[in-house]
PDB file of C-alpha atoms in Angstrom:
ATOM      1  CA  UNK A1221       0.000   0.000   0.000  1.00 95.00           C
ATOM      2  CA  UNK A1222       1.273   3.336  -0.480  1.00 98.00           C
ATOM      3  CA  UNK A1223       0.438   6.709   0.930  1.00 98.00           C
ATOM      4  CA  UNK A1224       0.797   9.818  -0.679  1.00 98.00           C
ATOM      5  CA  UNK A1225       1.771  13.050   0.906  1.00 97.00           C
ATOM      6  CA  UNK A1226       0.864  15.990  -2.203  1.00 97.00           C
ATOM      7  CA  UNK A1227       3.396  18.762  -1.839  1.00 95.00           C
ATOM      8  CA  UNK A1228       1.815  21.415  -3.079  1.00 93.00           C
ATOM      9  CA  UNK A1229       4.182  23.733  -0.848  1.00 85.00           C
ATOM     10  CA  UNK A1230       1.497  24.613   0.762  1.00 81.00           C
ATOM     11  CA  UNK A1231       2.575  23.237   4.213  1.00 73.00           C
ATOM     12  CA  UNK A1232       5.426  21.915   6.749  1.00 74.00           C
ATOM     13  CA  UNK A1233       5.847  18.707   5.273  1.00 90.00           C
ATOM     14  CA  UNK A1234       8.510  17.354   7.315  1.00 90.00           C
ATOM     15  CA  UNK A1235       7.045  16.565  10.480  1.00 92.00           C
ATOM     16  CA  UNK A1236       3.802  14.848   9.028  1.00 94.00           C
ATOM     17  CA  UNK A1237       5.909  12.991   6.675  1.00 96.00           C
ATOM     18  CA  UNK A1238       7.988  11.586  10.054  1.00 96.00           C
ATOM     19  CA  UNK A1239       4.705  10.831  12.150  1.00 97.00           C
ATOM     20  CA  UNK A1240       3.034   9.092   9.022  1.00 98.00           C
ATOM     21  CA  UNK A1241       6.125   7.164   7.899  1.00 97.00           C
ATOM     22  CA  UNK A1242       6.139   6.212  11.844  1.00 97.00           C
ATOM     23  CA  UNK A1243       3.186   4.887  12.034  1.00 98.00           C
ATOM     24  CA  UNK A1244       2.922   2.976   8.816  1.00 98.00           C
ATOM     25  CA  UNK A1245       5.789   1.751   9.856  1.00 97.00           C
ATOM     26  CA  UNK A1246       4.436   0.556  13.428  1.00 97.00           C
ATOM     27  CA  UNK A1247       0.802  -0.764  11.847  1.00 96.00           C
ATOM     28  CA  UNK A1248       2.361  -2.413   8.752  1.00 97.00           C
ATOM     29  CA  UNK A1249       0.258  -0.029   6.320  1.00 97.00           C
ATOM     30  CA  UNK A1250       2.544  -0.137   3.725  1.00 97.00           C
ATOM     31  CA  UNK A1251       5.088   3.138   2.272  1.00 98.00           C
ATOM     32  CA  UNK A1252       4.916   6.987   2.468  1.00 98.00           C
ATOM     33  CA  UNK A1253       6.071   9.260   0.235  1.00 97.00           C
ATOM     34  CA  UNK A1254       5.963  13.139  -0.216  1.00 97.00           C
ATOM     35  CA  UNK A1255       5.012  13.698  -3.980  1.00 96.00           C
ATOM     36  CA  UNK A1256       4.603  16.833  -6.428  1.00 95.00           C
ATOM     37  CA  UNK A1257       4.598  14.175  -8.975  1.00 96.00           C
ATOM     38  CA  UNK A1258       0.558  13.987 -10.655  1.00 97.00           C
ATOM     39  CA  UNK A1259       1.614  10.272 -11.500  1.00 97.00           C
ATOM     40  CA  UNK A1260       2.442   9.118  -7.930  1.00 98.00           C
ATOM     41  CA  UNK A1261      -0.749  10.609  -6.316  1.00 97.00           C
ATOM     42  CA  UNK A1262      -2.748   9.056  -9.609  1.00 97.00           C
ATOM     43  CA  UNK A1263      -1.963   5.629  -8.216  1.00 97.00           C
ATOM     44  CA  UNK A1264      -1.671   6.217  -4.415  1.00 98.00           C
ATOM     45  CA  UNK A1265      -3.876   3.678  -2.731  1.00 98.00           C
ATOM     46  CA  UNK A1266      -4.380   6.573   0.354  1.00 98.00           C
ATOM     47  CA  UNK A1267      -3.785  10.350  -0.350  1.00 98.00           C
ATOM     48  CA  UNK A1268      -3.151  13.414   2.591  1.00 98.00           C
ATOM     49  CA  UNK A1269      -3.139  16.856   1.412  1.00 97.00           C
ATOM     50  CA  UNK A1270      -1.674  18.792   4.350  1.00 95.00           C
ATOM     51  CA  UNK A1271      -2.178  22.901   4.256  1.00 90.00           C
ATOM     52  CA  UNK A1272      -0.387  25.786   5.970  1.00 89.00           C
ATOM     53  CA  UNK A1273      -1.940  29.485   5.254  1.00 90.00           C
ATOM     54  CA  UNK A1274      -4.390  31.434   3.411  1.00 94.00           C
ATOM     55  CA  UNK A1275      -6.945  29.507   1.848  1.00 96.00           C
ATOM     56  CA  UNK A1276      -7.134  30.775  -1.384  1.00 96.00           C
ATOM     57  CA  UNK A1277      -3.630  30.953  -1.948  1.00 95.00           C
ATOM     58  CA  UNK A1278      -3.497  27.181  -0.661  1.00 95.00           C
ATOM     59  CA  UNK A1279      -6.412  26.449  -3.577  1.00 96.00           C
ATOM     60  CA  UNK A1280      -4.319  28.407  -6.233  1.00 96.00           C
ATOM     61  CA  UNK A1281      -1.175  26.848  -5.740  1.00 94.00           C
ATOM     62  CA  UNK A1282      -2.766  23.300  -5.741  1.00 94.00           C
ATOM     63  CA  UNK A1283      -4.541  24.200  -8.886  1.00 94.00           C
ATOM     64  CA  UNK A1284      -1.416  25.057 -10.189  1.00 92.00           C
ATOM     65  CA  UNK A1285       0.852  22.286  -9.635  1.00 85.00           C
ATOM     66  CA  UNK A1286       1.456  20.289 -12.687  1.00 87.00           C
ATOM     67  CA  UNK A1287      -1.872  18.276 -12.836  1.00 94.00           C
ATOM     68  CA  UNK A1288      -1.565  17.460  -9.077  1.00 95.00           C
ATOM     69  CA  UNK A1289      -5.392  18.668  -8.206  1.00 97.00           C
ATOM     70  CA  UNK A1290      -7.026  16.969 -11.382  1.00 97.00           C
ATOM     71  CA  UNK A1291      -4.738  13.731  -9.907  1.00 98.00           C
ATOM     72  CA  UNK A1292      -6.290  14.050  -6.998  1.00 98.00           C
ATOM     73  CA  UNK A1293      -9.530  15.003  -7.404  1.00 98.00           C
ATOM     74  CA  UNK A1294      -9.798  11.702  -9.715  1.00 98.00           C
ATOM     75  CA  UNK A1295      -8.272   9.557  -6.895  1.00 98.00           C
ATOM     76  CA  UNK A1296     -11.080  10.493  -4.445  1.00 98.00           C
ATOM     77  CA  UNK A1297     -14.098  11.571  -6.635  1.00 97.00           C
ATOM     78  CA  UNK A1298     -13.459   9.058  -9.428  1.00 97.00           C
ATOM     79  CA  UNK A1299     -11.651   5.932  -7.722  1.00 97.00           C
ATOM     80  CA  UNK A1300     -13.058   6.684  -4.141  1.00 97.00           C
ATOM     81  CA  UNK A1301      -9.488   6.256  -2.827  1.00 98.00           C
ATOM     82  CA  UNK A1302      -9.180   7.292   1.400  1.00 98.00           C
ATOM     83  CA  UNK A1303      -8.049  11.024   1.800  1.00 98.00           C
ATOM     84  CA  UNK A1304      -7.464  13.195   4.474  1.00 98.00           C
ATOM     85  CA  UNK A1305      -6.708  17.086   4.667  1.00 98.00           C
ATOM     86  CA  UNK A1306      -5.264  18.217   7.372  1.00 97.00           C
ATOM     87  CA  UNK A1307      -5.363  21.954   8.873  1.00 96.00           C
ATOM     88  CA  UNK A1308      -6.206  24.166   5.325  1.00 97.00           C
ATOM     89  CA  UNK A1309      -6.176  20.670   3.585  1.00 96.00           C
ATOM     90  CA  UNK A1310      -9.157  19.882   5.690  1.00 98.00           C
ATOM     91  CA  UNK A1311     -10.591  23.585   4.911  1.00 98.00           C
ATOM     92  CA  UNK A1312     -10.534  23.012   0.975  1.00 98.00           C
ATOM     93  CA  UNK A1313     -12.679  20.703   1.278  1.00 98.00           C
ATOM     94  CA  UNK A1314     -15.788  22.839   1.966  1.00 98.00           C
ATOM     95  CA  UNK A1315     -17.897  24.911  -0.448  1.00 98.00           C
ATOM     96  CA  UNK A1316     -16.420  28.125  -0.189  1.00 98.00           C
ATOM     97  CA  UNK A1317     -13.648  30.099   2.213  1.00 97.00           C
ATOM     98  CA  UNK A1318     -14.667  33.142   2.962  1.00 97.00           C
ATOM     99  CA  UNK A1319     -10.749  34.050   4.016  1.00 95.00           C
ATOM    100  CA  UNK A1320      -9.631  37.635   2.201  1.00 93.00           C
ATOM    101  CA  UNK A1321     -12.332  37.162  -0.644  1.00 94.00           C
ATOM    102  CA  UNK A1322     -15.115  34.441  -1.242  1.00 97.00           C
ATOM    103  CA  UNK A1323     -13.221  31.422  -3.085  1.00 97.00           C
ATOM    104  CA  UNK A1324     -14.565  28.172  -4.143  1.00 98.00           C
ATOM    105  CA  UNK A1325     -13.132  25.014  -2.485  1.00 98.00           C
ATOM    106  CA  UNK A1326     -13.786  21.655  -2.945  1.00 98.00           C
ATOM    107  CA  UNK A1327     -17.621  20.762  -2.165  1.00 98.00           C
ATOM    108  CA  UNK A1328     -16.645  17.322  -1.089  1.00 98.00           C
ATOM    109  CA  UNK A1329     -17.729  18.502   2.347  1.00 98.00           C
ATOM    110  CA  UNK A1330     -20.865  21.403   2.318  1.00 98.00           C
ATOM    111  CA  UNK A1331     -19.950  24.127   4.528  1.00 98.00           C
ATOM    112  CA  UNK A1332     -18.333  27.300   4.762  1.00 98.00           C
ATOM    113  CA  UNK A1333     -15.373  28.322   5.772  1.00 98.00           C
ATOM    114  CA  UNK A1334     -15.566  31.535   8.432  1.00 97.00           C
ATOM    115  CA  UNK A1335     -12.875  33.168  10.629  1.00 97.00           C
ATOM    116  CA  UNK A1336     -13.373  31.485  14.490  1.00 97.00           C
ATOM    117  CA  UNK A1337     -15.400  34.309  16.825  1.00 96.00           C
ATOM    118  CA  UNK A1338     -15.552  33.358  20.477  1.00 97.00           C
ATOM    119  CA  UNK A1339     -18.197  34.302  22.153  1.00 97.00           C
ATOM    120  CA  UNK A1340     -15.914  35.384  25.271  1.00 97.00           C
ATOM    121  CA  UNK A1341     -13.894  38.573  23.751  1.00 91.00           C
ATOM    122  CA  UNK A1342     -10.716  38.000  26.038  1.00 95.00           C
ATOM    123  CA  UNK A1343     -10.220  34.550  24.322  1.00 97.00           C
ATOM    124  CA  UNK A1344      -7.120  34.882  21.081  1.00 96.00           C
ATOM    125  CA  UNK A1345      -7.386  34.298  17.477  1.00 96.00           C
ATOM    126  CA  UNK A1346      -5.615  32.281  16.168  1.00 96.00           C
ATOM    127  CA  UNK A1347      -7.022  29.448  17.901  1.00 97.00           C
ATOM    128  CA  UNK A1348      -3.698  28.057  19.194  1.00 97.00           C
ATOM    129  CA  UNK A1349      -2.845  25.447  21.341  1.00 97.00           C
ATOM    130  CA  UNK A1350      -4.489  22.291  23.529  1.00 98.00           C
ATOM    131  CA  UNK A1351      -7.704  21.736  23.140  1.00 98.00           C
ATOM    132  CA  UNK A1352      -9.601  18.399  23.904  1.00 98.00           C
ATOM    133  CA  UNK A1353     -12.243  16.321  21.560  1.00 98.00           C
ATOM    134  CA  UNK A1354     -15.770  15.942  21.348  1.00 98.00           C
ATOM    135  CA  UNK A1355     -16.590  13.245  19.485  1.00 98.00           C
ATOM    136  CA  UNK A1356     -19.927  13.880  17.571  1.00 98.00           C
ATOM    137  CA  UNK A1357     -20.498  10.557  15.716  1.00 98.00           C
ATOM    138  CA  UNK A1358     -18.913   7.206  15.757  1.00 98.00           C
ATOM    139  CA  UNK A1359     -16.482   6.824  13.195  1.00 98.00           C
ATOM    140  CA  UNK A1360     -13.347   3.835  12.728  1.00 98.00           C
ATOM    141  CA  UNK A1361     -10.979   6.545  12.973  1.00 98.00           C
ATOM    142  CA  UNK A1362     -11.569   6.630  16.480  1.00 98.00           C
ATOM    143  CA  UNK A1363     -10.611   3.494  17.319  1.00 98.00           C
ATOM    144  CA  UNK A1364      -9.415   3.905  20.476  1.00 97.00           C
ATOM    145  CA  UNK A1365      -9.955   7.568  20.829  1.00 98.00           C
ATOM    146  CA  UNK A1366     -12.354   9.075  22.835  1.00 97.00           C
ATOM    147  CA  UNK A1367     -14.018  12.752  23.935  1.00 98.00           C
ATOM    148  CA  UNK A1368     -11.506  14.330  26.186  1.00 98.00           C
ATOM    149  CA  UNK A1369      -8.325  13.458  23.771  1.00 98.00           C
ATOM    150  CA  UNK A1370      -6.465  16.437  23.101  1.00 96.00           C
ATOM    151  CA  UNK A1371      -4.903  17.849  20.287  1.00 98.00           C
ATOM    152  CA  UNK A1372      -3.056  20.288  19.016  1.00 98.00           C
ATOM    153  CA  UNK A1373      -4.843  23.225  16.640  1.00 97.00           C
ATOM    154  CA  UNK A1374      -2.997  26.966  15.298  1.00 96.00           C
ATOM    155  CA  UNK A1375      -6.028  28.208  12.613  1.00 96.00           C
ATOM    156  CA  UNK A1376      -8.145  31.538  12.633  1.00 97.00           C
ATOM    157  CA  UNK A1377     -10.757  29.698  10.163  1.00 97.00           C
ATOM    158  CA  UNK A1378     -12.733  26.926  10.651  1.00 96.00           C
ATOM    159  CA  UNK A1379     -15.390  24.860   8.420  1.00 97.00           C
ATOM    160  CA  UNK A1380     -19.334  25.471   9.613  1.00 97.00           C
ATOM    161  CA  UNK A1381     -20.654  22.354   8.177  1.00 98.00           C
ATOM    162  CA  UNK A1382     -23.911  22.201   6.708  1.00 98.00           C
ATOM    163  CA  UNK A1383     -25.140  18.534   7.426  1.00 98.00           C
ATOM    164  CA  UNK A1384     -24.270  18.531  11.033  1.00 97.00           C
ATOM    165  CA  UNK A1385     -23.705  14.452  10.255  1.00 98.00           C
ATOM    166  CA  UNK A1386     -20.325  15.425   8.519  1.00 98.00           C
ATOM    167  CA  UNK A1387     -19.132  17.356  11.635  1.00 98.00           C
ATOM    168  CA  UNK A1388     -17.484  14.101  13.277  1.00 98.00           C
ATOM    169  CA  UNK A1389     -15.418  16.012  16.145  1.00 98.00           C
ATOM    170  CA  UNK A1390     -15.821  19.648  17.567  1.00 98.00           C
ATOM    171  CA  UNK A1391     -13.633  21.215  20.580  1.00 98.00           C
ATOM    172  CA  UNK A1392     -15.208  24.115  22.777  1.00 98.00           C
ATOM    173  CA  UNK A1393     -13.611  27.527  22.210  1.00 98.00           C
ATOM    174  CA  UNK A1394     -16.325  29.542  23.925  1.00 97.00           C
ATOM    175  CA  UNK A1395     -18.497  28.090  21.004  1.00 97.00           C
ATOM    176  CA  UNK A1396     -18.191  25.094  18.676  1.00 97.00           C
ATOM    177  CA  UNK A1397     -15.257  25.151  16.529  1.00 98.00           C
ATOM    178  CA  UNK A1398     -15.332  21.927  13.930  1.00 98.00           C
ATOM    179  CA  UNK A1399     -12.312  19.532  14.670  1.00 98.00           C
ATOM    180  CA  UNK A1400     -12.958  16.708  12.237  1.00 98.00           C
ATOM    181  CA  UNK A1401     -14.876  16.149   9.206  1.00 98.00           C
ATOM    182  CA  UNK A1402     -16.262  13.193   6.992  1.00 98.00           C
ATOM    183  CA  UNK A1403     -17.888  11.599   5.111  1.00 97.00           C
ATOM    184  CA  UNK A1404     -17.604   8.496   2.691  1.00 98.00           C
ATOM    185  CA  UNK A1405     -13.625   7.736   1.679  1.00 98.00           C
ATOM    186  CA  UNK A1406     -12.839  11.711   3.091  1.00 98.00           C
ATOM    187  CA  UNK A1407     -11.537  12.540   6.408  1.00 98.00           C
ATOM    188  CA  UNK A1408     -10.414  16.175   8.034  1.00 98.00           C
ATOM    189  CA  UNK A1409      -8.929  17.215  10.805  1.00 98.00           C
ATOM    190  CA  UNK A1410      -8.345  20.860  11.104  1.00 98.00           C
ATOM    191  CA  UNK A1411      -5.876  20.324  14.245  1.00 97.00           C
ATOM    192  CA  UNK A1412      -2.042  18.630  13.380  1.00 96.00           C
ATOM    193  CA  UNK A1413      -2.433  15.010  13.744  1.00 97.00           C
ATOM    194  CA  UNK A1414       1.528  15.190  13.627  1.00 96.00           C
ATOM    195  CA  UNK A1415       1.959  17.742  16.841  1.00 95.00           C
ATOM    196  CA  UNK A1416      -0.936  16.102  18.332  1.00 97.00           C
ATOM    197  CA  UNK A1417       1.207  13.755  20.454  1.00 97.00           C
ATOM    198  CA  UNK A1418      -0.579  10.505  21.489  1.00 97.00           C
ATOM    199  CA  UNK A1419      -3.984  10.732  20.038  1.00 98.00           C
ATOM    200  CA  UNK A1420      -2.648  12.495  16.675  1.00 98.00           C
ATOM    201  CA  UNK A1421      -0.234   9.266  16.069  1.00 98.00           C
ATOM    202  CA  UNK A1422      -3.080   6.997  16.731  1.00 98.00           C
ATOM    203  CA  UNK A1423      -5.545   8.931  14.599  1.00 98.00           C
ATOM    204  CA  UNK A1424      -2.853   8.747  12.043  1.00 98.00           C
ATOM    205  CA  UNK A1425      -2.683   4.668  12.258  1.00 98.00           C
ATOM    206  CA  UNK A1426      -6.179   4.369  12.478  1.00 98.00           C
ATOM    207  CA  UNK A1427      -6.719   6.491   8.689  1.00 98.00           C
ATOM    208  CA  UNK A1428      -3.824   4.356   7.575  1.00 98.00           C
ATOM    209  CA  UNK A1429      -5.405   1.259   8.620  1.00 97.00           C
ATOM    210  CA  UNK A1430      -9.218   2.268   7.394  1.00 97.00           C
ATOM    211  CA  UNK A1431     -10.862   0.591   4.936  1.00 95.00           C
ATOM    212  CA  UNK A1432     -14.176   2.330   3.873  1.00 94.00           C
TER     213      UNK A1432
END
């Protein structure tokens, strides 16, 4: 089995290479690679699109990269192969981001994507730092997880879902802010699975182990 990592350089690639590699590794789940190459995500058996910044610059420079959206877009939509975005990769999955200007994402997951607004003023954004799980519905990547896991989010957007059903995972941040998404082969987590310690490595084994 292999796993492809799309470097899109869109996102800090090293350390969720390391934890995924790690944990493929540990689970037998087969080889990871980091790939800008269209060909290599084409015949992944599992892709991850990571994402670190703006969201429309993170759409535009995926659309951009040598044939790696229309790749990937055929892996998932086309040969229903397991993905997961993590942090913005999780984010271009929705409808639209509403970061800078309005940009279509996606639409594997409806929703919008909106800056996070506390309702208690004296609490920061970014949203950065600890924060522990609530597990909304059952899912296999939570084998062994449970609400009260922590892990580890830095984002000033988040995804407002619109079929509360695809809203797996939320974490309280005076007010629901969406933690993990899904539906189908698709999985996101808008937190680092990779800086997520404990529950972010077994998250990791659990998406490289599931077979939808």
């Amino acid at each position: 089995m292999l796993t492809a990592i799309i470097d899109y350089e869109s996102g800090n690639l090293h350390s969720a290479h390391k934890a995924f590699e790690r944990m493929a590794r540990e689970t037998d789940a087969g080889d990871v690679v980091v790939t800008a190459d269209a060909d290599v995500v084409a015949r992944a058996d599992r892709l991850v699109l990571p994402g670190d910044g703006a969201f429309p610059a993170c759409m535009a420079a995926l659309k951009g990269a040598g044939g790696l959206y229309d790749a990937m877009v055929e892996a998932v939509e086309g040969q229903g192969r397991p993905f997961l975005g993590i942090c913005v990769g999780m984010q271009l999955m929705a409808s639209v981001g509403r970061e800078y200007t309005d940009t279509a994402g996606l639409s594997w997951i409806a929703g919008e994507v909106t800056r996070v607004a506390p309702a208690d003023p004296t609490l920061k954004v970014p949203h950065m730092g600890w924060n522990d799980l609530v597990i909304d519905h059952p899912h296999p990547v939570f084998d062994r997880i449970e609400t009260g896991d922590h892990a580890y989010f830095v984002h000033s957007y988040h995804m407002a879902v619109t079929d509360p059903a695809e809203r797996l995972a939320h974490v309280d941040y005076a007010g629901d802010v969406t933690a993990i998404i899904g539906r189908d082969t698709m999985l996101g987590m808008q937190f680092h699975p990779e800086k997520s310690q404990a529950t972010g490595l077994r998250l990791i084994a659990n998406f490289l182990n599931w077979k939808p």
